[in-house]
Amino acid sequence: MLNSFVYFDILPSTRRRNVQLRFSSITALLTTLWLITPVKAETPCSGKHKQLQQINSPPSPDLSVRNNKPLLSQNNANLSPPAYLQKPPWEQGVGKHRKIVPYLPDKFSSQVKQAIDSVIDLTKIPNSSRPDGSQITPPPLSAPELLWSQLLPPPEELLEPPATPEVPSPSIQETITVDKFEFTGNTAFSEQELATVTEPFTNRPITFAELLSARTAVTKLYTDNGYLTSGAFIPPQSLDGGSVTIAILEGGLDEIEVNGTKRLNSGYVRSRLEIATGKPLNVQHLLDALRLLQLDPLIENLSAELSTGSGPGTSLLTVTLTEANSWSSQIIANNGRSPSVGSFRRGVSLRQANLLGLGDGLSVSYTNTDGSDGIDLNYSLPINP
């Protein structure tokens, strides 16, 4: 490459720069012409260049013989290497004497196509196992997973109740003949009253269901007369003798619980209810006692609840009340006195109706006339039988 510049010291700096630029342009033009000049690939190197080519070129191996055995036949001895091992058409020579063939605008497309076909074409690679696109088949789809609804049995089998095991029924005669019924535990009704109720089930063959009906008739006798917590049952016994025993459980109160008291003693309420709640418990008598207690001036409001007790045949009575005001006062004014001491009397009275919480009352009064003064003191204590 020509790389020389000419300087003129006698010229001014402006013209010197112009001359330098002119010579630089000439140098670039000559370099371009040298690069685009085609070089013949078949022209062998001679002289010194030939020696350099021999030095840089590796010795070609003898592909026809290995270990004194021929490898190539006469037919394929002159085979050329594959296209991807051949040099591209734009590279010529060996080593540093390799030449680059420039791309000309009119031959650019053909050279690019030739370079792509010789380098990138994979179909020219020997032993290529790349399958054709038409030969590629997708792998078989795996079977879809079974749903839970397919693994579980149908709902009819899941919800079907298990079979009830057969239990041998006790050996009971189809019918029995009862001569009389005997009763135990009865206090509210006599033997004759109970026998009257069970008379339709005696002196004839009856089934076990009719025997239970006789027990129900005795229970109904108690409930119809207000003994709601009482009932009858047939205890275990032998039914061969012609006599059947019916046991009666008469209910009573286990405890009376009083809530809402302040100054009033709970025993005051309990003692008045225990008179009507003796065993057997009669609900009608209990209601009468509650109504009477509601009229007491010490009680403003009252409610009661009957629930199951701690043992069989027992009940719990819970009473909730609101106390009334036990203080009262009075002003006295009248003309009922004798004229000798003064016919006009005036005074004041103060009363506590529940002094000690037992329903006892204390009253104090003071009266005065023109000729007399009086003080009255009164105390009362209720006593229940």
Coordinates of C-alpha atoms in Angstrom, one line a residue:
M1 CA 0.0 0.0 0.0
L2 CA 1.2 3.4 -0.9
N3 CA 1.4 5.4 2.3
S4 CA 3.5 8.6 1.4
F5 CA 2.7 12.2 1.9
V6 CA 4.3 15.3 0.4
Y7 CA 4.7 18.4 2.3
F8 CA 5.5 21.9 0.9
D9 CA 7.1 24.1 3.5
I10 CA 7.1 27.1 1.2
L11 CA 3.4 27.1 1.1
P12 CA 1.2 28.6 3.7
S13 CA -0.5 26.4 6.2
T14 CA -3.9 26.6 4.4
R15 CA -2.6 25.4 1.0
R16 CA -0.4 22.9 2.7
R17 CA -3.4 21.2 4.3
N18 CA -5.2 21.2 0.9
V19 CA -2.3 19.5 -0.9
Q20 CA -2.0 16.9 1.9
L21 CA -5.7 16.1 1.6
R22 CA -5.4 15.8 -2.2
F23 CA -2.5 13.3 -2.0
S24 CA -4.4 11.3 0.7
S25 CA -7.4 11.0 -1.6
I26 CA -5.1 9.7 -4.4
T27 CA -3.6 7.2 -2.1
A28 CA -7.0 5.9 -1.0
L29 CA -8.1 5.6 -4.7
L30 CA -5.0 3.5 -5.6
T31 CA -5.6 1.3 -2.6
T32 CA -9.2 0.6 -3.6
L33 CA -8.2 -0.3 -7.2
W34 CA -5.6 -2.7 -5.8
L35 CA -8.1 -4.4 -3.6
I36 CA -10.8 -4.9 -6.3
T37 CA -8.3 -6.4 -8.8
P38 CA -9.2 -10.2 -9.0
V39 CA -6.5 -12.7 -8.3
K40 CA -6.5 -16.0 -10.1
A41 CA -6.6 -18.9 -7.7
E42 CA -5.0 -21.3 -10.2
T43 CA -1.9 -19.2 -10.5
P44 CA 0.8 -21.0 -8.5
C45 CA 3.3 -19.2 -6.4
S46 CA 6.8 -19.2 -7.6
G47 CA 10.2 -18.5 -6.1
K48 CA 10.3 -17.3 -2.6
H49 CA 6.5 -17.4 -2.3
K50 CA 6.5 -21.0 -3.3
Q51 CA 8.9 -21.9 -0.6
L52 CA 6.8 -20.1 2.0
Q53 CA 3.7 -22.0 0.7
Q54 CA 5.5 -25.3 1.2
I55 CA 6.6 -24.4 4.7
N56 CA 3.2 -23.2 5.8
S57 CA 1.2 -26.0 4.2
P58 CA 1.1 -29.2 6.3
P59 CA 2.1 -32.4 4.6
S60 CA -0.9 -34.2 3.1
P61 CA -1.4 -37.6 4.6
D62 CA -1.5 -40.7 2.5
L63 CA -5.1 -41.7 2.9
S64 CA -4.7 -44.7 0.7
V65 CA -2.5 -46.7 3.1
R66 CA -2.6 -47.1 6.9
N67 CA -0.6 -49.8 8.7
N68 CA 0.5 -51.1 5.2
K69 CA -3.2 -51.7 4.3
P70 CA -5.0 -50.0 1.5
L71 CA -8.0 -47.9 2.6
L72 CA -9.2 -46.3 -0.6
S73 CA -10.0 -48.1 -3.8
Q74 CA -9.4 -46.8 -7.3
N75 CA -12.9 -45.6 -7.6
N76 CA -12.9 -43.3 -4.6
A77 CA -9.2 -42.4 -4.3
N78 CA -9.7 -39.0 -5.9
L79 CA -12.7 -38.0 -3.8
S80 CA -12.7 -34.3 -2.8
P81 CA -13.2 -33.4 0.8
P82 CA -16.8 -32.4 1.8
A83 CA -18.1 -29.0 1.0
Y84 CA -18.0 -27.8 4.7
L85 CA -14.2 -28.5 4.7
Q86 CA -13.5 -26.7 1.5
K87 CA -12.3 -23.2 1.5
P88 CA -14.8 -20.5 0.6
P89 CA -14.5 -19.1 -2.9
W90 CA -13.3 -15.8 -1.6
E91 CA -10.3 -17.3 0.2
Q92 CA -7.3 -18.2 -2.0
G93 CA -3.8 -19.2 -1.1
V94 CA -2.3 -20.6 2.1
G95 CA -1.0 -18.9 5.2
K96 CA -0.2 -15.2 5.0
H97 CA -0.3 -15.4 1.2
R98 CA -4.1 -16.0 1.3
K99 CA -6.0 -13.6 -0.8
I100 CA -9.4 -12.2 -0.3
V101 CA -11.6 -11.9 -3.4
P102 CA -13.6 -8.7 -3.1
Y103 CA -17.4 -8.7 -3.5
L104 CA -18.5 -6.9 -6.6
P105 CA -21.9 -5.3 -6.6
D106 CA -23.1 -7.3 -9.6
K107 CA -21.9 -10.6 -8.2
F108 CA -22.8 -10.0 -4.6
S109 CA -26.0 -12.1 -4.5
S110 CA -24.5 -15.1 -6.3
Q111 CA -21.4 -15.1 -4.1
V112 CA -23.5 -14.9 -0.9
K113 CA -25.7 -17.8 -2.2
Q114 CA -22.6 -19.9 -3.1
A115 CA -21.1 -19.2 0.3
I116 CA -24.3 -20.2 2.2
D117 CA -24.7 -23.3 0.1
S118 CA -21.1 -24.5 0.6
V119 CA -20.9 -23.7 4.4
I120 CA -24.3 -23.8 6.0
D121 CA -26.1 -26.6 3.9
L122 CA -26.4 -29.3 6.4
T123 CA -27.6 -31.9 3.9
K124 CA -24.1 -32.2 2.5
I125 CA -22.7 -33.3 5.9
P126 CA -21.9 -37.1 5.7
N127 CA -23.7 -39.4 8.0
S128 CA -26.3 -36.7 8.8
S129 CA -29.1 -38.2 10.8
R130 CA -31.3 -35.2 10.9
P131 CA -34.8 -36.3 10.1
D132 CA -37.0 -34.7 7.6
G133 CA -39.8 -32.5 8.9
S134 CA -42.4 -34.7 7.3
Q135 CA -40.9 -37.7 9.2
I136 CA -41.2 -36.2 12.7
T137 CA -44.1 -37.5 14.6
P138 CA -45.1 -36.3 18.0
P139 CA -44.8 -38.7 20.9
P140 CA -48.0 -40.5 21.8
L141 CA -50.1 -38.7 24.4
S142 CA -50.2 -40.4 27.8
A143 CA -53.6 -41.6 29.0
P144 CA -55.4 -39.0 31.0
E145 CA -55.4 -39.5 34.7
L146 CA -58.5 -41.1 36.2
L147 CA -60.8 -38.8 38.0
W148 CA -61.7 -39.4 41.7
S149 CA -65.3 -40.0 40.6
Q150 CA -64.0 -42.9 38.5
L151 CA -61.9 -44.4 41.3
L152 CA -64.5 -44.1 44.1
P153 CA -67.6 -46.3 44.1
P154 CA -70.9 -44.8 43.3
P155 CA -72.7 -42.8 46.1
E156 CA -75.4 -45.5 46.4
E157 CA -72.8 -48.0 47.6
L158 CA -71.1 -45.4 49.9
L159 CA -74.4 -44.3 51.6
E160 CA -75.9 -47.7 51.8
P161 CA -76.4 -48.6 55.5
P162 CA -74.8 -51.8 56.7
A163 CA -77.1 -54.7 57.0
T164 CA -78.6 -55.1 60.5
P165 CA -77.5 -58.3 62.1
E166 CA -80.3 -60.6 63.0
V167 CA -80.9 -60.7 66.8
P168 CA -82.9 -63.6 68.1
S169 CA -86.0 -62.4 69.8
P170 CA -86.6 -63.5 73.4
S171 CA -88.8 -66.4 73.9
I172 CA -92.1 -64.7 74.8
Q173 CA -95.4 -66.4 74.5
E174 CA -97.7 -64.8 71.9
T175 CA -100.5 -64.2 74.5
I176 CA -100.7 -64.5 78.3
T177 CA -103.6 -64.5 80.7
V178 CA -103.4 -62.1 83.6
D179 CA -105.6 -62.9 86.6
K180 CA -104.7 -59.7 88.5
F181 CA -102.3 -56.8 88.6
E182 CA -100.3 -56.0 91.6
F183 CA -99.0 -52.5 92.3
T184 CA -95.9 -51.2 94.2
G185 CA -94.9 -47.6 95.1
N186 CA -98.3 -46.1 94.9
T187 CA -99.3 -43.5 97.5
A188 CA -101.5 -41.1 95.6
F189 CA -104.1 -43.8 94.6
S190 CA -105.2 -46.9 96.3
E191 CA -105.1 -50.5 95.1
Q192 CA -108.8 -50.4 94.2
E193 CA -108.5 -47.3 92.1
L194 CA -105.5 -48.8 90.1
A195 CA -107.3 -52.1 89.8
T196 CA -110.2 -50.3 88.2
V197 CA -108.0 -48.9 85.5
T198 CA -106.4 -52.2 84.7
E199 CA -109.5 -54.4 84.9
P200 CA -110.1 -54.4 81.0
F201 CA -106.7 -56.3 80.7
T202 CA -107.5 -59.1 83.2
N203 CA -109.1 -62.6 82.9
R204 CA -108.5 -62.9 79.2
P205 CA -105.6 -63.7 76.9
I206 CA -103.6 -60.5 76.0
T207 CA -100.6 -59.8 73.9
F208 CA -97.4 -58.2 75.1
A209 CA -98.6 -54.9 73.4
E210 CA -101.8 -55.0 75.5
L211 CA -99.7 -55.6 78.6
L212 CA -97.8 -52.4 77.8
S213 CA -101.2 -50.6 77.3
A214 CA -102.1 -51.6 80.9
R215 CA -99.0 -49.9 82.2
T216 CA -99.8 -46.8 80.1
A217 CA -103.3 -46.6 81.6
V218 CA -101.8 -46.4 85.1
T219 CA -99.5 -43.6 84.0
K220 CA -102.4 -41.7 82.4
L221 CA -104.3 -41.9 85.6
Y222 CA -101.4 -40.0 87.4
T223 CA -100.9 -37.4 84.7
D224 CA -104.6 -36.6 84.3
N225 CA -104.8 -35.8 88.0
G226 CA -101.8 -33.4 88.0
Y227 CA -99.0 -35.8 88.8
L228 CA -96.9 -35.0 85.8
T229 CA -93.6 -36.3 87.1
S230 CA -95.0 -39.8 88.1
G231 CA -95.4 -42.9 86.0
A232 CA -95.7 -46.7 85.9
F233 CA -93.4 -49.4 84.5
I234 CA -93.2 -53.2 84.4
P235 CA -90.1 -54.5 86.2
P236 CA -88.4 -57.8 85.1
Q237 CA -90.5 -60.7 86.2
S238 CA -91.8 -64.1 85.2
L239 CA -95.1 -64.0 83.3
D240 CA -96.1 -67.6 83.9
G241 CA -98.0 -67.3 87.2
G242 CA -101.0 -65.3 86.0
S243 CA -100.1 -62.2 88.1
V244 CA -98.2 -59.2 86.8
T245 CA -96.6 -56.5 89.0
I246 CA -96.7 -52.9 87.9
A247 CA -94.2 -50.6 89.7
I248 CA -95.1 -46.9 90.1
L249 CA -92.5 -44.2 90.5
E250 CA -94.1 -41.1 92.1
G251 CA -92.0 -38.0 91.4
G252 CA -91.1 -35.3 93.8
L253 CA -89.0 -32.2 94.1
D254 CA -85.3 -32.6 94.5
E255 CA -84.6 -29.0 95.4
I256 CA -86.2 -25.6 95.4
E257 CA -83.8 -22.9 94.1
V258 CA -84.7 -19.2 94.8
N259 CA -83.1 -16.4 92.8
G260 CA -83.4 -12.7 92.9
T261 CA -83.7 -12.2 96.7
K262 CA -82.0 -9.1 98.3
R263 CA -83.4 -8.4 101.9
L264 CA -85.8 -11.3 101.9
N265 CA -84.6 -14.6 103.1
S266 CA -84.8 -17.5 100.6
G267 CA -86.2 -19.7 103.3
Y268 CA -89.3 -17.5 103.5
V269 CA -90.1 -18.4 99.9
R270 CA -89.1 -22.0 100.2
S271 CA -91.2 -22.7 103.3
R272 CA -94.3 -21.5 101.6
L273 CA -93.8 -23.7 98.5
E274 CA -92.8 -26.9 100.3
I275 CA -96.4 -27.1 101.7
A276 CA -97.7 -27.7 98.2
T277 CA -94.7 -29.6 96.7
G278 CA -94.7 -32.8 98.8
K279 CA -94.2 -36.2 97.2
P280 CA -95.8 -37.1 94.9
L281 CA -95.5 -33.7 93.2
N282 CA -98.8 -32.4 92.0
V283 CA -98.4 -29.6 89.5
Q284 CA -101.9 -28.1 90.2
H285 CA -101.1 -27.7 93.9
L286 CA -97.7 -26.1 92.9
L287 CA -99.5 -23.6 90.7
D288 CA -101.9 -22.7 93.5
A289 CA -98.9 -22.1 95.9
L290 CA -97.2 -19.9 93.4
R291 CA -100.3 -17.8 92.9
L292 CA -100.7 -17.3 96.6
L293 CA -97.1 -16.3 97.0
Q294 CA -97.5 -13.7 94.2
L295 CA -100.1 -12.0 96.5
D296 CA -97.5 -11.4 99.2
P297 CA -96.8 -7.7 99.7
L298 CA -93.1 -8.4 100.0
I299 CA -92.9 -9.8 96.4
E300 CA -93.5 -7.7 93.4
N301 CA -93.0 -10.2 90.6
L302 CA -92.6 -14.0 90.5
S303 CA -91.7 -16.7 87.9
A304 CA -91.0 -20.5 88.3
E305 CA -89.5 -23.2 86.1
L306 CA -89.7 -27.0 86.7
S307 CA -86.8 -29.1 85.2
T308 CA -85.4 -32.6 85.6
G309 CA -83.6 -33.3 88.9
S310 CA -80.5 -35.2 89.7
G311 CA -82.1 -38.6 90.2
P312 CA -84.9 -40.7 88.6
G313 CA -88.4 -39.3 89.5
T314 CA -87.0 -36.1 90.9
S315 CA -87.4 -32.5 89.6
L316 CA -85.8 -29.1 90.2
L317 CA -87.9 -26.1 90.9
T318 CA -86.3 -22.7 90.1
V319 CA -88.1 -19.6 91.4
T320 CA -87.0 -16.1 90.3
L321 CA -88.6 -13.1 92.1
T322 CA -88.4 -9.4 92.4
E323 CA -88.8 -7.9 95.9
A324 CA -91.1 -5.0 96.6
N325 CA -90.1 -2.0 98.7
S326 CA -90.6 -2.9 102.4
W327 CA -90.5 0.6 103.8
S328 CA -93.7 2.6 104.2
S329 CA -94.7 5.9 106.0
Q330 CA -98.1 7.4 107.0
I331 CA -99.4 10.8 108.2
I332 CA -102.2 10.7 110.7
A333 CA -104.9 13.4 111.0
N334 CA -108.4 12.8 112.5
N335 CA -110.9 14.2 115.0
G336 CA -111.8 11.0 116.7
R337 CA -110.5 11.8 120.1
S338 CA -112.5 12.9 123.2
P339 CA -113.1 16.6 123.5
S340 CA -111.7 16.5 127.1
V341 CA -108.2 15.8 125.7
G342 CA -108.7 17.5 122.3
S343 CA -110.8 16.1 119.6
F344 CA -108.3 16.8 116.8
R345 CA -105.4 14.3 116.6
R346 CA -102.3 14.5 114.4
G347 CA -99.3 12.2 114.0
V348 CA -96.8 10.2 111.7
S349 CA -96.1 6.5 111.3
L350 CA -93.1 4.5 109.9
R351 CA -93.1 0.8 109.1
Q352 CA -90.6 -1.8 107.9
A353 CA -92.4 -4.9 106.7
N354 CA -89.3 -7.1 106.4
L355 CA -87.1 -6.2 109.3
L356 CA -85.0 -9.4 109.6
G357 CA -85.7 -11.0 106.2
L358 CA -88.3 -13.4 107.7
G359 CA -91.3 -11.4 106.7
D360 CA -91.5 -9.8 110.1
G361 CA -92.7 -6.2 110.4
L362 CA -91.9 -3.3 112.8
S363 CA -93.9 -0.1 112.9
V364 CA -93.4 3.1 115.0
S365 CA -96.0 5.9 115.2
Y366 CA -96.4 9.2 117.1
T367 CA -99.7 11.1 117.7
N368 CA -100.5 14.4 119.4
T369 CA -103.7 16.3 120.5
D370 CA -104.2 19.5 122.4
G371 CA -104.2 17.6 125.7
S372 CA -102.3 14.3 125.0
D373 CA -99.2 12.7 123.3
G374 CA -99.0 9.1 122.2
I375 CA -96.3 6.7 120.9
D376 CA -97.2 3.3 119.4
L377 CA -94.7 0.4 118.7
N378 CA -95.7 -2.8 116.8
Y379 CA -93.8 -5.9 115.8
S380 CA -95.2 -9.0 113.9
L381 CA -93.6 -12.3 112.8
P382 CA -95.4 -14.8 110.5
I383 CA -95.4 -18.5 111.5
N384 CA -96.1 -21.2 108.9
P385 CA -97.6 -24.5 110.0

